Amino acid sequence: MAAKIIDGKSISKKVKEEIKSEVQKLREKGVVPKLTVILVGDDPASQVYVRNKEKSASQVGIISETIRLPESTKESELLELVKRLNDDPEVDGILVQLPLPEHISKDSVIETISPDKDADGFHPYNLGRLLAGIPSVIPCTPNGIMRMIDEIGFELKGKNAVVVGRSVIVGKPVAQLLLARHATVTICHSRTKNLEFYTKNADVLVVAVGKPEIISGSHIKDGAVVIDVGINRRDDGKLVGDVHFESAKEVASWITPVPGGVGPMTVAMLLYNTVYLAKLHHGIDS
Ligand code: NDP
C-alpha cells in the first residue's frame, strides 16, 4: 500500500495563517515583530533560503531586514554587528545564515547572539533549556518535524523513534523533542554499525544525513512514519532527499516528500520563533 504524503507545503501554509493572526494581534498592541538576517558571502543556496525567509516574513506581517556582508568580512566585524543588533530595541530576532566562510567561527557567532534574540534556537543556552525541558526557542527544523507528526495525528508515546544524524541543528534537538513526547529514541550516525537493524525497528524514522537516497524501502518497517530532512542535488540535477522516495513509499504509512516536505516547515517555524521572541521581548504572555 502506498504511503500517504505529509504535505509540508500545505501544513506550513496553515502554520503561517496562524502566525499571521498572532502578528495581527501583536500589531494591535503596537508590537511589530522584526527579524534581522545576516548573510555573509554569496553561497547560492543561502541566497535562495534568505529570499524565501524574507518573502514568508512579509506574507505574515513580520518586518524582515537582511544585512548582506562580503565574504571577506572579518569575524570581529561580524561579532560587532551582532552585538549592535543585540542592543537594538527594534530587533526581536537575529539569524546568521549558515554556512559561514571558513575564517569565521560559527560557534563564536552563535554564542554572541543574545539568547533572547536567537531566532534559530542554536544558542547553547536555548539548547540547554530544551534538554532540561524548560520552555525555550526551539530550532526550526526539529520544531517543524514535530508539527508535521502532530498534524497526521500520530501518537508518539511508547513508540520507537529512530533519528539518523546527530547534528546540533537537526538530529540532536529532534531526538530530544521525541524523547520529551515519550518515544523511545535511538540516534544513529556515521559510526553506527548495521544501520538497518535500527531503522527497521522504527515506528517513526527521521533521516537527517545529507546523502542522497541512502535509506530505501528495505530499511523501513512496515507502516512507519518517515520524515526525510535531507536536501541533495543528484548528479542528474534532480533534488532528492536522504530517503529513496519511490521504494520507501511502498512500505511506510506516511512519508514527507523532497522538495515540499520538511523544507517549507523550517521557514514557517522561523516565523513562529520570531513571534515567540517578540512576545518575550515585550513581556506579552502567549
Ligand atoms: P550534518 O552534516 O551536520 O550531519 C549529518 C549527520 O549524518 C551526522 O551526524 C553524520 O554522522 C550522519 N551521517 C553521515 N553519514 C552517515 C551514514 N552513512 N549513516 C548514518 N549517519 C550518517 O547535516 P545536517 O544535520 O545539518 O543536515 C542533514 C541534511 O538535512 C542535509 O541534507 C541538509 O541540507 C538537510 N537540512 C534540511 C533542512 C530543511 O529545512 N529541510 C534544514 C537543515 C538541514 P557523524 O556525526 O558521525 O558525522
Coordinates of C-alpha atoms and ligand atoms in Angstrom, one line a residue:
M1 CA 0.0 0.0 0.0
A2 CA 1.4 3.4 -1.0
A3 CA 2.1 5.8 1.9
K4 CA 0.2 9.0 2.5
I5 CA 2.1 12.1 1.8
I6 CA 2.8 14.6 4.7
D7 CA 2.4 17.8 2.7
G8 CA 4.8 20.3 4.2
K9 CA 3.6 23.0 1.8
S10 CA 0.0 22.9 3.0
I11 CA 0.9 22.4 6.7
S12 CA 3.3 25.3 6.5
K13 CA 0.6 27.4 4.9
K14 CA -1.7 26.6 7.8
V15 CA 1.1 27.5 10.3
K16 CA 1.7 30.8 8.5
E17 CA -2.0 31.6 8.7
E18 CA -1.9 31.1 12.5
I19 CA 1.2 33.3 12.7
K20 CA -0.4 36.0 10.6
S21 CA -3.3 36.3 13.0
E22 CA -0.9 36.3 16.0
V23 CA 1.1 39.1 14.3
Q24 CA -2.1 41.0 13.7
K25 CA -3.0 40.8 17.5
L26 CA 0.5 42.0 18.3
R27 CA 0.3 44.9 15.9
E28 CA -3.0 45.9 17.6
K29 CA -0.9 46.2 20.8
G30 CA 1.7 48.3 19.0
V31 CA 4.2 45.5 18.6
V32 CA 5.6 44.7 15.1
P33 CA 7.9 41.7 15.2
K34 CA 11.2 42.2 13.4
L35 CA 13.7 39.7 12.2
T36 CA 17.2 40.6 11.1
V37 CA 19.0 38.1 9.0
I38 CA 22.8 38.4 8.3
L39 CA 24.1 36.8 5.2
V40 CA 27.9 36.7 4.7
G41 CA 29.3 35.9 1.3
D42 CA 27.4 34.7 -1.8
D43 CA 26.7 31.0 -1.3
P44 CA 23.9 30.4 -3.9
A45 CA 21.8 28.1 -1.7
S46 CA 22.0 30.6 1.2
Q47 CA 20.8 33.4 -1.1
V48 CA 17.7 31.3 -2.0
Y49 CA 17.0 30.4 1.6
V50 CA 17.3 34.1 2.7
R51 CA 15.0 35.3 -0.1
N52 CA 12.4 32.6 1.0
K53 CA 12.6 33.8 4.6
E54 CA 12.1 37.5 3.5
K55 CA 9.1 36.6 1.4
S56 CA 7.5 34.4 4.1
A57 CA 8.1 37.1 6.8
S58 CA 6.4 39.7 4.7
Q59 CA 3.4 37.4 4.0
V60 CA 2.7 37.2 7.7
G61 CA 3.4 40.8 8.6
I62 CA 6.8 40.4 10.2
I63 CA 9.3 43.0 9.3
S64 CA 12.4 41.4 7.9
E65 CA 15.7 43.0 7.2
T66 CA 18.6 41.3 5.6
I67 CA 22.1 42.6 6.1
R68 CA 24.4 41.3 3.3
L69 CA 28.1 41.3 4.0
P70 CA 31.0 40.4 1.7
E71 CA 32.8 37.1 2.0
S72 CA 35.9 39.0 3.2
T73 CA 34.1 40.2 6.4
K74 CA 36.3 39.7 9.5
E75 CA 35.0 37.6 12.4
S76 CA 35.4 40.6 14.7
E77 CA 33.3 42.8 12.4
L78 CA 30.5 40.2 12.3
L79 CA 30.6 39.9 16.1
E80 CA 30.4 43.7 16.5
L81 CA 27.3 43.8 14.2
V82 CA 25.6 41.0 16.2
K83 CA 26.3 42.9 19.5
R84 CA 24.8 46.1 18.0
L85 CA 21.7 44.1 17.0
N86 CA 21.5 42.6 20.5
D87 CA 21.3 46.1 21.8
D88 CA 18.8 47.4 19.2
P89 CA 15.4 47.6 20.8
E90 CA 13.7 47.4 17.4
V91 CA 15.1 43.9 16.7
D92 CA 13.3 40.9 18.1
G93 CA 15.1 38.0 16.3
I94 CA 18.6 37.7 14.8
L95 CA 19.6 34.9 12.4
V96 CA 23.0 34.5 11.0
Q97 CA 22.7 32.4 7.9
L98 CA 24.9 29.3 7.9
P99 CA 27.3 28.1 6.5
L100 CA 29.7 31.0 7.3
P101 CA 33.0 31.5 5.4
E102 CA 35.7 29.2 6.8
H103 CA 37.7 32.0 8.6
I104 CA 34.7 32.8 10.8
S105 CA 33.9 30.6 13.8
K106 CA 30.2 29.6 13.7
D107 CA 30.3 28.8 17.4
S108 CA 31.6 32.2 18.4
V109 CA 28.9 33.9 16.3
I110 CA 26.1 31.8 17.7
E111 CA 27.3 32.4 21.3
T112 CA 27.4 36.1 20.7
I113 CA 23.7 36.3 19.7
S114 CA 21.7 37.2 22.8
P115 CA 19.7 34.0 23.7
D116 CA 16.5 36.1 23.8
K117 CA 17.0 37.1 20.2
D118 CA 18.2 33.7 19.0
A119 CA 15.7 33.1 16.1
D120 CA 17.3 29.8 15.1
G121 CA 17.4 28.4 18.6
F122 CA 21.0 27.3 18.2
H123 CA 22.5 29.2 21.2
P124 CA 23.8 26.7 23.8
Y125 CA 21.6 28.4 26.4
N126 CA 18.5 27.6 24.5
L127 CA 19.7 24.1 23.6
G128 CA 20.4 23.6 27.3
R129 CA 16.8 24.7 28.2
L130 CA 15.5 22.3 25.6
L131 CA 17.5 19.5 27.2
A132 CA 16.2 20.4 30.6
G133 CA 12.6 20.5 29.4
I134 CA 12.2 24.2 30.1
P135 CA 10.2 26.2 27.5
S136 CA 12.5 27.9 25.1
V137 CA 13.0 28.9 21.5
I138 CA 13.3 25.6 19.6
P139 CA 15.4 25.0 16.4
C140 CA 13.2 25.5 13.4
T141 CA 13.6 22.2 11.5
P142 CA 13.1 19.9 14.6
N143 CA 10.1 22.0 15.6
G144 CA 8.6 21.8 12.1
I145 CA 9.1 18.0 12.2
M146 CA 7.1 17.7 15.4
R147 CA 4.4 19.8 14.0
M148 CA 4.1 17.5 11.0
I149 CA 3.9 14.5 13.2
D150 CA 1.1 16.2 15.2
E151 CA -0.7 17.1 12.1
I152 CA -1.1 13.5 11.0
G153 CA -2.3 12.7 14.5
F154 CA 0.4 10.2 15.2
E155 CA 0.8 9.3 18.9
L156 CA 4.5 9.2 19.9
K157 CA 4.1 7.8 23.4
G158 CA 5.8 4.4 23.7
K159 CA 6.8 4.3 20.0
N160 CA 10.2 3.5 18.7
A161 CA 11.7 6.7 17.1
V162 CA 15.0 6.4 15.2
V163 CA 16.9 9.5 14.2
V164 CA 19.7 9.1 11.7
G165 CA 22.1 12.0 12.0
R166 CA 23.3 13.8 15.2
S167 CA 23.8 17.4 14.1
V168 CA 23.2 20.2 16.6
I169 CA 20.7 21.8 14.3
V170 CA 18.6 18.8 13.4
G171 CA 19.4 15.3 14.8
K172 CA 20.1 16.0 18.5
P173 CA 17.3 18.5 19.1
V174 CA 14.7 16.4 17.2
A175 CA 15.7 13.4 19.3
Q176 CA 15.2 15.4 22.4
L177 CA 11.8 16.6 21.3
L178 CA 10.7 13.0 20.5
L179 CA 12.0 11.9 23.9
A180 CA 10.0 14.6 25.6
R181 CA 6.9 13.2 24.0
H182 CA 7.7 9.8 25.5
A183 CA 9.0 8.0 22.4
T184 CA 11.9 5.5 22.9
V185 CA 14.6 7.2 20.9
T186 CA 17.7 5.8 19.2
I187 CA 20.2 8.1 17.5
C188 CA 22.3 6.7 14.6
H189 CA 25.3 8.3 12.9
S190 CA 28.2 7.7 10.6
R191 CA 29.8 5.2 13.0
T192 CA 26.6 3.2 13.6
K193 CA 27.1 -0.5 12.7
N194 CA 24.3 -2.2 10.9
L195 CA 22.1 0.9 10.5
E196 CA 19.3 -1.2 9.0
F197 CA 18.9 -3.1 12.3
Y198 CA 17.8 0.2 13.9
T199 CA 15.9 1.8 11.1
K200 CA 13.9 -1.4 10.5
N201 CA 12.7 -1.2 14.1
A202 CA 11.5 2.4 13.8
D203 CA 7.8 3.4 14.1
V204 CA 9.0 6.9 13.3
L205 CA 12.1 7.4 11.2
V206 CA 13.7 10.8 10.9
V207 CA 16.6 11.0 8.5
A208 CA 19.0 14.0 8.5
V209 CA 22.2 12.9 6.9
G210 CA 22.8 14.8 3.7
K211 CA 23.5 11.8 1.5
P212 CA 21.2 11.2 -1.5
E213 CA 18.7 8.3 -1.0
I214 CA 20.8 6.3 1.5
I215 CA 17.7 4.9 3.1
S216 CA 15.4 2.8 0.9
G217 CA 12.3 0.8 1.4
S218 CA 14.2 -2.3 2.6
H219 CA 15.5 -0.2 5.6
I220 CA 12.0 0.7 6.7
K221 CA 9.5 -1.0 9.0
D222 CA 6.0 -1.7 7.5
G223 CA 3.7 1.2 8.3
A224 CA 6.4 3.5 9.6
V225 CA 6.2 7.3 9.5
V226 CA 9.2 8.6 7.6
I227 CA 10.5 12.1 7.8
D228 CA 13.1 12.9 5.2
V229 CA 15.1 16.1 6.2
G230 CA 17.9 15.8 3.6
I231 CA 18.2 18.1 0.6
N232 CA 20.6 16.8 -2.0
R233 CA 21.2 17.6 -5.6
R234 CA 21.8 14.3 -7.6
D235 CA 24.3 14.1 -10.5
D236 CA 21.4 14.4 -12.9
G237 CA 20.4 17.7 -11.3
K238 CA 17.3 16.3 -9.5
L239 CA 16.6 17.5 -6.0
V240 CA 16.2 14.4 -3.7
G241 CA 16.1 13.6 0.0
D242 CA 18.1 11.1 2.1
V243 CA 15.3 8.6 1.6
H244 CA 14.7 6.8 -1.7
F245 CA 11.1 8.0 -2.0
E246 CA 9.7 5.5 -4.6
S247 CA 10.7 2.4 -2.6
A248 CA 10.1 3.9 0.8
K249 CA 6.5 5.0 0.0
E250 CA 5.6 1.3 -0.7
V251 CA 6.4 0.4 2.9
A252 CA 5.7 3.5 5.0
S253 CA 2.3 4.6 6.2
W254 CA 3.2 8.3 5.9
I255 CA 6.2 10.0 4.2
T256 CA 7.5 13.5 3.6
P257 CA 8.4 14.4 0.0
V258 CA 11.5 16.3 -1.1
P259 CA 11.0 19.1 -2.0
G260 CA 7.8 20.2 -0.4
G261 CA 8.2 18.3 2.9
V262 CA 10.4 19.5 5.8
G263 CA 11.8 22.5 3.9
P264 CA 8.7 24.7 4.0
M265 CA 8.1 23.8 7.7
T266 CA 11.6 25.1 8.6
V267 CA 10.8 28.6 7.2
A268 CA 7.4 28.6 8.9
M269 CA 8.9 27.7 12.3
L270 CA 11.4 30.6 11.9
L271 CA 8.5 33.0 11.7
Y272 CA 7.0 31.2 14.7
N273 CA 10.2 31.7 16.7
T274 CA 10.3 35.4 15.7
V275 CA 6.8 35.9 17.1
Y276 CA 7.8 34.0 20.2
L277 CA 10.8 36.2 20.8
A278 CA 8.8 39.4 20.1
K279 CA 6.3 38.4 22.8
L280 CA 9.2 37.6 25.2
H281 CA 10.8 40.9 24.4
H282 CA 7.7 42.9 25.0
G283 CA 6.5 40.9 28.0
I284 CA 3.4 39.6 26.3
D285 CA 2.1 36.2 27.5
S286 CA 1.1 33.7 24.9
Ligands
NDP1 P1 25.4 17.4 9.2 O1 26.3 17.2 8.1 O2 25.7 18.4 10.2 O3 25.1 16.0 9.9 C1 24.9 14.8 9.2 C2 24.8 13.7 10.2 O4 24.6 12.5 9.4 C3 26.0 13.5 11.1 O5 25.6 13.2 12.4 C4 26.7 12.2 10.5 O6 27.3 11.4 11.5 C5 25.5 11.5 9.9 N1 25.9 10.6 8.9 C6 26.7 10.8 7.8 N2 26.8 9.7 7.0 C7 26.1 8.8 7.6 C8 25.8 7.4 7.2 N3 26.3 6.9 6.2 N4 25.0 6.7 8.0 C9 24.4 7.3 9.2 N5 24.7 8.6 9.5 C10 25.5 9.3 8.7 O7 24.0 17.7 8.5 P2 22.7 18.5 8.9 O8 22.0 17.8 10.1 O9 23.0 19.9 9.0 O10 21.8 18.3 7.6 C11 21.4 17.0 7.2 C12 20.6 17.1 5.9 O11 19.5 17.8 6.1 C13 21.4 17.9 4.8 O12 21.0 17.4 3.5 C14 20.8 19.3 4.9 O13 20.9 20.0 3.7 C15 19.4 19.0 5.3 N6 18.7 20.0 6.0 C16 17.5 20.4 5.6 C17 16.7 21.3 6.3 C18 15.4 21.6 5.8 O14 14.8 22.6 6.2 N7 14.8 20.7 5.1 C19 17.3 22.0 7.4 C20 18.6 21.6 7.8 C21 19.3 20.6 7.1 P3 28.6 11.9 12.3 O15 28.0 12.8 13.4 O16 29.1 10.6 12.8 O17 29.5 12.6 11.4

